[in-house]
PDB file of C-alpha atoms and ligand atoms in Angstrom:
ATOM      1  CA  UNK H1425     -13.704 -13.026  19.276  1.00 96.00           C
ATOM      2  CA  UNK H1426     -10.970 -12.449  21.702  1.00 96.00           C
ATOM      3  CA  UNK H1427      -9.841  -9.332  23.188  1.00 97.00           C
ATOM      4  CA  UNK H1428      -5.705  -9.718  23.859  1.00 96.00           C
ATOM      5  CA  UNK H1429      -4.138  -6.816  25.836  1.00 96.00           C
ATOM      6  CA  UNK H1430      -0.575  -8.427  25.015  1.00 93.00           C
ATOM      7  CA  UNK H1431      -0.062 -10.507  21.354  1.00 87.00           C
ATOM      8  CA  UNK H1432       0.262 -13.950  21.750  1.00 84.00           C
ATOM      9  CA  UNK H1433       0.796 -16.687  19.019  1.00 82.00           C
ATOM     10  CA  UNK H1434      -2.013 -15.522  16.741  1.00 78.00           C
ATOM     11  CA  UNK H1435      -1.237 -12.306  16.416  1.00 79.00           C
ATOM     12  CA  UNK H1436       2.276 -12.792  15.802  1.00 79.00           C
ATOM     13  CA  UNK H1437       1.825 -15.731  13.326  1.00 83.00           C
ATOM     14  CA  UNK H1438       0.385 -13.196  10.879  1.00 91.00           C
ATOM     15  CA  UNK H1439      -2.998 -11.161  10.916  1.00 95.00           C
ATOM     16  CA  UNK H1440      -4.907  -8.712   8.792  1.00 97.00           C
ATOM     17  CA  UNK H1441      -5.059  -5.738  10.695  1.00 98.00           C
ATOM     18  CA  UNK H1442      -7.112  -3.006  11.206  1.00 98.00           C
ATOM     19  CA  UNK H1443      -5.578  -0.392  13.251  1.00 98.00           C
ATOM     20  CA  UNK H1444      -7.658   2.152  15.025  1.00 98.00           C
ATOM     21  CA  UNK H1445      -7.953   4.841  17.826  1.00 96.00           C
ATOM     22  CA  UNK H1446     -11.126   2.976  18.848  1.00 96.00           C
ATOM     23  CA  UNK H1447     -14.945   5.266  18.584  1.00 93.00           C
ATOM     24  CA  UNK H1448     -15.096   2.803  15.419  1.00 95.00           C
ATOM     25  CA  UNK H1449     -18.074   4.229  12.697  1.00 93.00           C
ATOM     26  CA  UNK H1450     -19.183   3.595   9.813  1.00 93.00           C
ATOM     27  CA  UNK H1451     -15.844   4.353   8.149  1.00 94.00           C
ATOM     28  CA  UNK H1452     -13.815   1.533  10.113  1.00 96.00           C
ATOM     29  CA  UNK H1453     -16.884  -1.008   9.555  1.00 97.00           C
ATOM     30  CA  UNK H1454     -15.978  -0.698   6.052  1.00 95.00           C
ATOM     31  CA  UNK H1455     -11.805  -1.275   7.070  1.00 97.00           C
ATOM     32  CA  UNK H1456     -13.057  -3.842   8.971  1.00 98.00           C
ATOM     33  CA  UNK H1457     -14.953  -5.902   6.496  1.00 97.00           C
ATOM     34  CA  UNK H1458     -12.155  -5.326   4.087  1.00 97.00           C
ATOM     35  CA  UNK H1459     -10.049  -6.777   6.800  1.00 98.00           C
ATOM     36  CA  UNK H1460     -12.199  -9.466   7.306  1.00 98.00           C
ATOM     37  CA  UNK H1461     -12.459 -10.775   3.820  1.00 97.00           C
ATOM     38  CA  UNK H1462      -8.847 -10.336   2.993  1.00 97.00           C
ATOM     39  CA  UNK H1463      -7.703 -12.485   6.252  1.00 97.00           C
ATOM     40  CA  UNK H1464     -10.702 -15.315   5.135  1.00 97.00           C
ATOM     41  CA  UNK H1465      -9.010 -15.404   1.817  1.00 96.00           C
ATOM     42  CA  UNK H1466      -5.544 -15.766   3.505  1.00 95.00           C
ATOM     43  CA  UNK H1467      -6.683 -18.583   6.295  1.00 96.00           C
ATOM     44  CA  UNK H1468      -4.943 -16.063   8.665  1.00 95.00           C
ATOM     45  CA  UNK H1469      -7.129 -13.852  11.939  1.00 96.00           C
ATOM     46  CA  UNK H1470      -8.295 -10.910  11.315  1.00 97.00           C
ATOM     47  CA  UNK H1471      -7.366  -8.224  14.059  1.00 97.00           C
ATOM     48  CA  UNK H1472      -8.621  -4.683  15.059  1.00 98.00           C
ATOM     49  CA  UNK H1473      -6.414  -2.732  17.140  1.00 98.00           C
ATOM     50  CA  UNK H1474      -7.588  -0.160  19.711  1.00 98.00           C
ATOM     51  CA  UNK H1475      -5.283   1.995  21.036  1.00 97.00           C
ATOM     52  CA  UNK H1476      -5.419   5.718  21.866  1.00 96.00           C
ATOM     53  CA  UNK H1477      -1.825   7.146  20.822  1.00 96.00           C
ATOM     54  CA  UNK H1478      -0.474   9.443  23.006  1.00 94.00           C
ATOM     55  CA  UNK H1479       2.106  10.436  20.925  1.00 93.00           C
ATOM     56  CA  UNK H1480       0.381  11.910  18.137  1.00 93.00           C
ATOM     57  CA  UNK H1481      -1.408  14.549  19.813  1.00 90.00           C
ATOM     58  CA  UNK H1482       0.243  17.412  19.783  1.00 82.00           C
ATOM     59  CA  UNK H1483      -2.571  19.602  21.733  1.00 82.00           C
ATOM     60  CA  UNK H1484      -3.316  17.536  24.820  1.00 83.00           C
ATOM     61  CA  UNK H1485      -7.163  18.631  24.744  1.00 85.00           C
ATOM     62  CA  UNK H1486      -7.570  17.292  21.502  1.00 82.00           C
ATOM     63  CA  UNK H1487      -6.086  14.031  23.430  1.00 87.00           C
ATOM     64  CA  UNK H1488      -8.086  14.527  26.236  1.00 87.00           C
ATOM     65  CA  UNK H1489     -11.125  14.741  24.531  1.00 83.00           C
ATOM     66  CA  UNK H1490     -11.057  12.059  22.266  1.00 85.00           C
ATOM     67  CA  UNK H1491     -14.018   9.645  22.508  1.00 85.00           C
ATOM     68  CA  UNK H1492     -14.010   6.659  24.271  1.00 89.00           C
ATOM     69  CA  UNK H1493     -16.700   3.959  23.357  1.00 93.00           C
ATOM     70  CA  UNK H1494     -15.117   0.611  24.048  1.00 96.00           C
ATOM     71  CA  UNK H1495     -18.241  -1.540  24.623  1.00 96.00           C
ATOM     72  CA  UNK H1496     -19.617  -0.604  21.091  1.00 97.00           C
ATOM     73  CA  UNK H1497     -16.302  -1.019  19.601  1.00 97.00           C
ATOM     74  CA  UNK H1498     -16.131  -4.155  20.665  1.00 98.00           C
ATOM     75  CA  UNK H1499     -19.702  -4.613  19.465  1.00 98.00           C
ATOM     76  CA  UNK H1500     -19.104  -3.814  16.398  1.00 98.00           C
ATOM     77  CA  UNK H1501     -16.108  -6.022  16.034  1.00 98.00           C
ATOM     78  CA  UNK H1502     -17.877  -9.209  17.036  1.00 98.00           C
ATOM     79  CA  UNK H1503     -20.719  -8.489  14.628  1.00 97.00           C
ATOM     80  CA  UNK H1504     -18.047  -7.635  11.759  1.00 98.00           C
ATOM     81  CA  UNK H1505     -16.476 -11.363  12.300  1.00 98.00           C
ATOM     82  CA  UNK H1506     -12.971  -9.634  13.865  1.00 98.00           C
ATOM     83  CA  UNK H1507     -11.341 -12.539  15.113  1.00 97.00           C
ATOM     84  CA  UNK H1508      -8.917 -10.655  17.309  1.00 97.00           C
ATOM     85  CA  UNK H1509      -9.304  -6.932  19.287  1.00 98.00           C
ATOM     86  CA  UNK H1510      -5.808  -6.358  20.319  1.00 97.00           C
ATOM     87  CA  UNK H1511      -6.082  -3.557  23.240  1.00 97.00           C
ATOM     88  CA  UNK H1512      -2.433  -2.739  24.817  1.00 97.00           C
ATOM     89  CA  UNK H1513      -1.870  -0.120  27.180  1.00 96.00           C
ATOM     90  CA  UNK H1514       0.973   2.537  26.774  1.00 96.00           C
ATOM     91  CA  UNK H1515       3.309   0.313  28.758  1.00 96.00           C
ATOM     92  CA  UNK H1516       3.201  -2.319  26.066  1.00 96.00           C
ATOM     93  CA  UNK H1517       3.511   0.146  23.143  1.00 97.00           C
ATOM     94  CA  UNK H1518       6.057   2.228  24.811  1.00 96.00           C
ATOM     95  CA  UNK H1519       8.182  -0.554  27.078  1.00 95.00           C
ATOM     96  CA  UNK H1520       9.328   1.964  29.836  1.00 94.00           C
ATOM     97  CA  UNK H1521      13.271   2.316  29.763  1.00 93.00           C
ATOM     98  CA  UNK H1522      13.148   0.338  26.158  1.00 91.00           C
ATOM     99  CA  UNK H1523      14.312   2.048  23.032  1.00 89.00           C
ATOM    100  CA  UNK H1524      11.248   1.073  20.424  1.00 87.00           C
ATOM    101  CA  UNK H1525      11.774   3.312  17.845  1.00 83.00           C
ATOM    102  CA  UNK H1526      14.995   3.088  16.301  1.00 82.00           C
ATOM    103  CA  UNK H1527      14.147   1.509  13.182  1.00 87.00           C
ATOM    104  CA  UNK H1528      11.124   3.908  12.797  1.00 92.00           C
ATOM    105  CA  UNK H1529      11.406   5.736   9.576  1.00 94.00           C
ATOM    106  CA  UNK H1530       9.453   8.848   8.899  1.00 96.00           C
ATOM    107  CA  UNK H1531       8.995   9.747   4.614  1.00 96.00           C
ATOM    108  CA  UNK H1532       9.520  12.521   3.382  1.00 96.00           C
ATOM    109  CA  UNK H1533       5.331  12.760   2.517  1.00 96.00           C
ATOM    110  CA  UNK H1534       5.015  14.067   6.204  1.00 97.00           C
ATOM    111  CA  UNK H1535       6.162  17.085   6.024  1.00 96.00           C
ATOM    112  CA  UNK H1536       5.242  18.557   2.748  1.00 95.00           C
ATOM    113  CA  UNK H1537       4.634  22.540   3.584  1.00 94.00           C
ATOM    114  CA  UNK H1538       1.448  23.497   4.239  1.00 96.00           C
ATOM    115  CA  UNK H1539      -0.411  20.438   5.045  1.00 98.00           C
ATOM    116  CA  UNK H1540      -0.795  18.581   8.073  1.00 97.00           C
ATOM    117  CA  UNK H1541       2.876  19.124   9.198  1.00 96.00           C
ATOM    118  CA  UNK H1542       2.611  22.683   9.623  1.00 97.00           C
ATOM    119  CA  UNK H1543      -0.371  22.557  11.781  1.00 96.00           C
ATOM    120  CA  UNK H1544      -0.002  19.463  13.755  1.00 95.00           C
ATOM    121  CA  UNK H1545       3.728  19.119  14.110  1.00 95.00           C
ATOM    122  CA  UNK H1546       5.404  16.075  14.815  1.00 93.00           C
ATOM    123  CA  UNK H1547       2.125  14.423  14.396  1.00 95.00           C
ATOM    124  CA  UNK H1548       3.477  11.842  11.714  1.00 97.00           C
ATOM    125  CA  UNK H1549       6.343  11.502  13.484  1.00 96.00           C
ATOM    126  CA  UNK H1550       3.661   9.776  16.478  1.00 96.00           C
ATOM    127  CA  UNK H1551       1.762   7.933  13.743  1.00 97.00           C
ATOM    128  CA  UNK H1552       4.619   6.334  12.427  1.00 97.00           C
ATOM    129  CA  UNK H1553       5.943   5.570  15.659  1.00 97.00           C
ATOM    130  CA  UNK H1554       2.745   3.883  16.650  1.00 97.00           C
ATOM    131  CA  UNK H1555       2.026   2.145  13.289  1.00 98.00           C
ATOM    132  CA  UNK H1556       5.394   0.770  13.265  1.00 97.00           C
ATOM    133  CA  UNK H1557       5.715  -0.481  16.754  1.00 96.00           C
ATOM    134  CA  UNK H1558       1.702  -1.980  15.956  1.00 97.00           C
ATOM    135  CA  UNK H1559       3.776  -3.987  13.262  1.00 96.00           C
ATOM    136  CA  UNK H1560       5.970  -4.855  14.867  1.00 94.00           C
ATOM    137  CA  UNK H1561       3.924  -6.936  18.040  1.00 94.00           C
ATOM    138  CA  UNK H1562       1.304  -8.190  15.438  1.00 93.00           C
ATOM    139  CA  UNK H1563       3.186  -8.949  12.357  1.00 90.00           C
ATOM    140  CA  UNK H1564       0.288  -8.443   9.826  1.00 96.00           C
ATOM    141  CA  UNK H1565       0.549  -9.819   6.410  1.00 96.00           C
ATOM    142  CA  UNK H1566      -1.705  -7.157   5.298  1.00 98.00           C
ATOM    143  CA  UNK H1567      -2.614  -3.708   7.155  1.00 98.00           C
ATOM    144  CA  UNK H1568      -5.969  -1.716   6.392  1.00 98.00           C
ATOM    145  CA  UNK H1569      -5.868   2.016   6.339  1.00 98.00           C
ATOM    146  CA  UNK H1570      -8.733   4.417   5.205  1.00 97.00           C
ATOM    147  CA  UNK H1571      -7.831   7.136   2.087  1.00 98.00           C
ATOM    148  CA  UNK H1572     -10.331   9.713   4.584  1.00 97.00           C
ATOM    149  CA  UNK H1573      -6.657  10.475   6.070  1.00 98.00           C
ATOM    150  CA  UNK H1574      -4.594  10.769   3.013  1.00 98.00           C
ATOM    151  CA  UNK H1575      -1.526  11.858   4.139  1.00 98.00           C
ATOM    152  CA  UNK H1576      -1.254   9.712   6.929  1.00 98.00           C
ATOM    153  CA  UNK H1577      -2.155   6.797   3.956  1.00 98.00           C
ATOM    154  CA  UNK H1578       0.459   8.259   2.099  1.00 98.00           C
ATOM    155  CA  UNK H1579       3.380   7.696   5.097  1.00 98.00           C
ATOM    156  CA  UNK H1580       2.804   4.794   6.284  1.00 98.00           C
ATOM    157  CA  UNK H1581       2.818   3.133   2.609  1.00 97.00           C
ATOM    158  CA  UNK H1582       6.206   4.408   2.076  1.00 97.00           C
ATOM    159  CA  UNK H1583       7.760   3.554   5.871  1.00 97.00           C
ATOM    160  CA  UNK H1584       6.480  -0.085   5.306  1.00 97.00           C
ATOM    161  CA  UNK H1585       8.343   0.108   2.155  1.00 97.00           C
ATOM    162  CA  UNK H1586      11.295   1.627   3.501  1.00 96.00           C
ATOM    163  CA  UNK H1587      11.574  -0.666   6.389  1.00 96.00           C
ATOM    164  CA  UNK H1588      11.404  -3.801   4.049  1.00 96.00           C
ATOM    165  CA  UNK H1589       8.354  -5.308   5.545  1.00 95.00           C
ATOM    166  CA  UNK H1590       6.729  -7.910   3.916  1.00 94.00           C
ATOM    167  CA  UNK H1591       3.274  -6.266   4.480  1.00 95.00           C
ATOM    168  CA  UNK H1592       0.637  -5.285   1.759  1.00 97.00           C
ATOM    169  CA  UNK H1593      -0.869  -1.624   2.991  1.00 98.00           C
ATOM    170  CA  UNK H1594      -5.221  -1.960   1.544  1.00 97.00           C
ATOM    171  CA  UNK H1595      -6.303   1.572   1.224  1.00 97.00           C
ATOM    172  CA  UNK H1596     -10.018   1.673   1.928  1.00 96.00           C
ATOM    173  CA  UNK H1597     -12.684   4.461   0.484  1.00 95.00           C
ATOM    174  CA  UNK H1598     -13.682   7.366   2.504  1.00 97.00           C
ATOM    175  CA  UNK H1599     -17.643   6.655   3.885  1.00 97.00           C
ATOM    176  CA  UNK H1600     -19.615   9.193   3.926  1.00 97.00           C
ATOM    177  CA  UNK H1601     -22.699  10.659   5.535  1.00 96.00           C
ATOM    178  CA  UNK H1602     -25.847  10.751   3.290  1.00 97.00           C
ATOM    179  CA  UNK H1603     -25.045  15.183   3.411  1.00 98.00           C
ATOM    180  CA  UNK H1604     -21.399  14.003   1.932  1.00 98.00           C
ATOM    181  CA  UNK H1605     -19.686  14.610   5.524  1.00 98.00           C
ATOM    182  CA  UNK H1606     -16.864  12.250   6.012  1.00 98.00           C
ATOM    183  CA  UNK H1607     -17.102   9.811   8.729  1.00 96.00           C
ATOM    184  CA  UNK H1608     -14.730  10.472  11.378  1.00 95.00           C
ATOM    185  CA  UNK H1609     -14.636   9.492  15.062  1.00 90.00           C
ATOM    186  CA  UNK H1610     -14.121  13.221  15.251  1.00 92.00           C
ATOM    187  CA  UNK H1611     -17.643  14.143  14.730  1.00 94.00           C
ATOM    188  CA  UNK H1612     -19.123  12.933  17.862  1.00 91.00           C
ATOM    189  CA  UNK H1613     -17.584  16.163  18.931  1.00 92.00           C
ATOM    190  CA  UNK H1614     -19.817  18.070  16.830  1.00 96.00           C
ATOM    191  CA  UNK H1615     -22.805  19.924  17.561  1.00 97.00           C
ATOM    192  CA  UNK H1616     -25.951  19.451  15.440  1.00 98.00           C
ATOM    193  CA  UNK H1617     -25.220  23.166  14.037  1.00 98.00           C
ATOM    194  CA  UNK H1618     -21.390  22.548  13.266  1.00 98.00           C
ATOM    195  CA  UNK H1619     -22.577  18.965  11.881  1.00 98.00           C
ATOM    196  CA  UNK H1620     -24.668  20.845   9.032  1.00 98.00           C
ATOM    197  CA  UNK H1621     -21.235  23.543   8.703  1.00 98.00           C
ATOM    198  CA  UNK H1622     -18.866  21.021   8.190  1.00 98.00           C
ATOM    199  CA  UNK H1623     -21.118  19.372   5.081  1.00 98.00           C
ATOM    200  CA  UNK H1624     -19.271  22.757   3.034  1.00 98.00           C
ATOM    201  CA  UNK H1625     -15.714  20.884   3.569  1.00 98.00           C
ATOM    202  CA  UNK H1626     -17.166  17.724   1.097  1.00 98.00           C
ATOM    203  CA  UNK H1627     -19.322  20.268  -0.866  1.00 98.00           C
ATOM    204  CA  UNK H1628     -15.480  22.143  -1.516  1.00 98.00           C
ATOM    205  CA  UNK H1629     -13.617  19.148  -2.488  1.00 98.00           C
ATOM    206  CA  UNK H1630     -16.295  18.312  -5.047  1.00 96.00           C
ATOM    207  CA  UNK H1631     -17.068  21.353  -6.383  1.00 96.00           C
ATOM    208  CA  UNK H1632     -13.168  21.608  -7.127  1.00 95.00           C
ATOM    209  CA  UNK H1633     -13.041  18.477  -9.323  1.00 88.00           C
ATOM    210  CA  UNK H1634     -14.551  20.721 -12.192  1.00 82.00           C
ATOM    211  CA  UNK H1635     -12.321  23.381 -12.118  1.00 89.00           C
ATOM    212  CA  UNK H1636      -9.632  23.176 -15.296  1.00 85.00           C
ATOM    213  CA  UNK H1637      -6.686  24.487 -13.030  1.00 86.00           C
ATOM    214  CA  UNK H1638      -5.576  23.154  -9.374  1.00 88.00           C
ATOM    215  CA  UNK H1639      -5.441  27.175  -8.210  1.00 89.00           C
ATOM    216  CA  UNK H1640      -8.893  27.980  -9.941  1.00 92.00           C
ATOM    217  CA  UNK H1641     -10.215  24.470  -7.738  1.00 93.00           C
ATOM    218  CA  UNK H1642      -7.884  25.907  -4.771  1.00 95.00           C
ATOM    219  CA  UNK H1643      -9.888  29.461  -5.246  1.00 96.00           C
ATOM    220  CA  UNK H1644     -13.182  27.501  -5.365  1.00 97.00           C
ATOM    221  CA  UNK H1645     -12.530  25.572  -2.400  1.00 98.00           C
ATOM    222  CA  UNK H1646     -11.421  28.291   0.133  1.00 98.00           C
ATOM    223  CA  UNK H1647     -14.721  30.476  -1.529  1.00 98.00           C
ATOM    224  CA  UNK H1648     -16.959  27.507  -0.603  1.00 98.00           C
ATOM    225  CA  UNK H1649     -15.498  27.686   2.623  1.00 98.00           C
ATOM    226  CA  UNK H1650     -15.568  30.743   3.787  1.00 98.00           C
ATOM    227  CA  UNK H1651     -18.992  31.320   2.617  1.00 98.00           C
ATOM    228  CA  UNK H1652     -19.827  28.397   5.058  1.00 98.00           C
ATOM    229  CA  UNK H1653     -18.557  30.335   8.191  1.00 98.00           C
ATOM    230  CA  UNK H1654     -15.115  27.918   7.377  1.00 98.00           C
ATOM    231  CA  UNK H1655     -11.770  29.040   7.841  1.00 97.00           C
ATOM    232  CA  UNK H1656      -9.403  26.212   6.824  1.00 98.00           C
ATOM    233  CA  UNK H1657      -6.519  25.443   7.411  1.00 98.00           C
ATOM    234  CA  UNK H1658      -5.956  24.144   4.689  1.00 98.00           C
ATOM    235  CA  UNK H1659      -7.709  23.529   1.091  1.00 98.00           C
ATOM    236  CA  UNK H1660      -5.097  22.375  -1.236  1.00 96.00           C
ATOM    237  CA  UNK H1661      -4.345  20.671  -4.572  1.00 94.00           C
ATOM    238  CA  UNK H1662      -1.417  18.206  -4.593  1.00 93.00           C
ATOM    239  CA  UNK H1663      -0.184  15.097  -6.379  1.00 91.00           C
ATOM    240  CA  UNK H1664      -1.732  12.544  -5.017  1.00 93.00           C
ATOM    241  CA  UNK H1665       1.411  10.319  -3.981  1.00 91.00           C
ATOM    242  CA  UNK H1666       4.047  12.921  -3.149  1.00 91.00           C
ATOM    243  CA  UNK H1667       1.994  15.665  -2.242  1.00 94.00           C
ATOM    244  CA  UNK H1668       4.654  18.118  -3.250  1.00 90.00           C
ATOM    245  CA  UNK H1669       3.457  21.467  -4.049  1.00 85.00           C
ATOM    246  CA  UNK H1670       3.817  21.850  -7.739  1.00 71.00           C
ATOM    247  CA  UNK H1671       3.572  25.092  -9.664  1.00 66.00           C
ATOM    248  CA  UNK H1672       1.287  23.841 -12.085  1.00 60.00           C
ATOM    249  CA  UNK H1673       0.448  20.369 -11.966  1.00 54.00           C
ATOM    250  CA  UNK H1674      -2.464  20.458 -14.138  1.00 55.00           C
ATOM    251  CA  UNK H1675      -0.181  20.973 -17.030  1.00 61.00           C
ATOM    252  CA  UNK H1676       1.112  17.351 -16.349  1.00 65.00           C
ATOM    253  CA  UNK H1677      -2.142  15.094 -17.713  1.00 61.00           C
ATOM    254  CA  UNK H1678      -0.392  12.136 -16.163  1.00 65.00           C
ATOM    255  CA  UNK H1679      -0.243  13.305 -12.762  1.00 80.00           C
ATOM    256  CA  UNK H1680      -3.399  12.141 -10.461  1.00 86.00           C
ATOM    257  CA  UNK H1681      -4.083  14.806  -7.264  1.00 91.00           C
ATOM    258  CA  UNK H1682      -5.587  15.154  -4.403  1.00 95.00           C
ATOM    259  CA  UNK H1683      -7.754  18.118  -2.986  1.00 97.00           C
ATOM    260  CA  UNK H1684      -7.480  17.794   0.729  1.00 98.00           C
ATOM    261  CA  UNK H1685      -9.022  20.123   3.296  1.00 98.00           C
ATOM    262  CA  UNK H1686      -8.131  20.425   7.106  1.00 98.00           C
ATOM    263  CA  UNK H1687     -10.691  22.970   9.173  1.00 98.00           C
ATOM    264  CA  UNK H1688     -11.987  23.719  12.530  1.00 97.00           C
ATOM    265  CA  UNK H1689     -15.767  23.474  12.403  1.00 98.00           C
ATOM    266  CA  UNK H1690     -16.936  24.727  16.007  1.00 97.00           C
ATOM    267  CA  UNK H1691     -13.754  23.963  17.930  1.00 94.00           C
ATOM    268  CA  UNK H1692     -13.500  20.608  16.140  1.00 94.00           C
ATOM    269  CA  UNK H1693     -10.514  19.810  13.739  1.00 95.00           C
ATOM    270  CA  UNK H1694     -11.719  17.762  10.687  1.00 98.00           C
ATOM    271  CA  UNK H1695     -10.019  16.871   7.603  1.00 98.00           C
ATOM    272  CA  UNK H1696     -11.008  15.062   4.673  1.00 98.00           C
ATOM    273  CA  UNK H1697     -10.226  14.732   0.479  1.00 98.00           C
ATOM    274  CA  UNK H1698     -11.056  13.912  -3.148  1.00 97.00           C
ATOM    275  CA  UNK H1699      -9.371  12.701  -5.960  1.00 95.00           C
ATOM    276  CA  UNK H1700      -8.714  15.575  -8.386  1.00 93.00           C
ATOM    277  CA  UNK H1701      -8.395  15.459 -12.172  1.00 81.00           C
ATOM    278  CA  UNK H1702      -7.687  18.530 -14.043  1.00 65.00           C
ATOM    279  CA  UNK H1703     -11.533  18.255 -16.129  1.00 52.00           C
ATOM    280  CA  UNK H1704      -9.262  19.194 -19.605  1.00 48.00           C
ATOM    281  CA  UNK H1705      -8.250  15.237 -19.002  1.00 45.00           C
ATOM    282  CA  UNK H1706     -10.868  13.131 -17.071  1.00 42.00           C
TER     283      UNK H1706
HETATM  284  O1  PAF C 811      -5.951   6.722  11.797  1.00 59.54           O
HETATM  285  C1  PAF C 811      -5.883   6.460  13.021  1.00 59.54           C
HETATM  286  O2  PAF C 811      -6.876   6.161  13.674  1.00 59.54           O
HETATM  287  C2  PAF C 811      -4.530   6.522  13.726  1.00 59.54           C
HETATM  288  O3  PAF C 811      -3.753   7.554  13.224  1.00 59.54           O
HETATM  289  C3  PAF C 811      -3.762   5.196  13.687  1.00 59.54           C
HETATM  290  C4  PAF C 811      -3.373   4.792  12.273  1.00 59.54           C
HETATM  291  C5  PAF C 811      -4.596   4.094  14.312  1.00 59.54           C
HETATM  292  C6  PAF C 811      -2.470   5.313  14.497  1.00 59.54           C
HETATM  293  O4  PAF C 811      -2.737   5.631  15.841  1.00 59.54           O
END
């Protein structure tokens, strides 16, 4: 395995990538092997990039305070197989005095009201800046991105399209804990009490999927919730690619949607979702 803090050739020939924040879990060993697989099948590296993006924060302690854990990442890399860790600091993301994100496009998907967009503005804007620029140095042929964040999913499927790369996005399953919790590199942040709170954010989202109506599952979820000591920020029922709000979308049987959740538990901000089928049609 090599660890490249600038691409070179390999990268830049074509890669499956993985990109990450780095604190790597459970979740991105799952990416990972996907990645893996996928870049044995296409005779090309696989990659995993680490790279803490500044611009996506917009609450600087949140930035701050994000984990670092670079000699298990890299751990878990070389026993995954990665072929490549590409590392770059902010000067080779963000070329001082270079213009890098002109041909960034951000969908329409990030800003639906009342999702992620209204609490953590401009943070799609970062992601796609970031994601795009990530393409652009390593050239993947294929880019693996976990469904845990949806939206995020959801935006950079439709830049790549909109840009006209000739890049496959792989969604990847949420992992989760054996109490349901997502894994996120969030939860190292959490303290053994807020650990066993946040386990009411998956208990919501499933509990929801047998509701017949997305506001009798949106009732359900934020009762779940609050019961739990949870105040979220959100706990919502969309369609699953637009993530418009709809009046009604239950009464379209053809429509697939997504309950998603966003909440503090104990100071930490987690988010997580489930597909959702009205139960009149599953
Ligand atoms: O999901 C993440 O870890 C980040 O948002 C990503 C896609 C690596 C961009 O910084």
């Amino acid at each position: 395995m090599r660890v490249l803090h600038t691409p070179d050739h390999d990268l830049t020939q074509r890669c499956v990538l993985v990109p990450t924040m780095g604190a790597l879990h459970g979740g991105h060993a799952s990416l990972i092997q996907a990645a893996v697989r996928r870049a044995r099948i296409e005779g090309v590296p696989s990659a995993v990039s680490i790279f803490v993006n500044p611009k996506q924060f917009n609450d600087p302690t949140d930035f701050d305070s994000y984990p670092d854990r670079m000699d298990d990442d890299l751990a878990m890399c070389r026993d995954a197989g990665v072929d490549i860790v590409f590392h770059p600091s902010v000067d080779v993301v963000y070329p001082p005095g270079e213009d890098v994100s002109s041909d960034v496009i951000i969908p329409d998907v990030a800003s639906k009201p009342g999702l992620e967009d209204t609490y953590r503005p401009g943070h799609f804007a970062g992601v796609c800046q970031v994601v795009s620029r990530l393409f652009d140095l390593c050239a993947p042929s294929a880019a693996v991105f976990g469904e845990k964040d949806w939206q995020q999913l959801q935006c950079v499927r439709t830049m790549s399209r909109l840009q006209g790369r000739d890049l496959q996005i792989i969604p990847a399953e949420t992992v989760r804990e054996d109490s349901g919790l997502a894994m996120s590199s969030r939860n190292l942040n959490l303290t053994p009490e807020a650990r066993i709170q946040a386990v009411a954010i998956s208990q919501a989202l499933f509990a929801a999927s047998n509701m017949p109506t997305p506001e009798m599952g949106e009732s359900l979820m934020h009762e779940i919730l609050i019961k739990g000591g949870i105040t979220p920020e959100y706990a919502a029922i969309r369609p699953a690619d637009s993530l418009m709000p709809l009046p009604d979308p239950s009464r379209n049987p053809y429509v697939p949607c997504r309950a998603l959740i966003a909440a503090k538990v104990g100071g930490v901000r987690l988010i997580d979702n489930a597909p959702w089928t009205p139960v009149a049609y599953a």
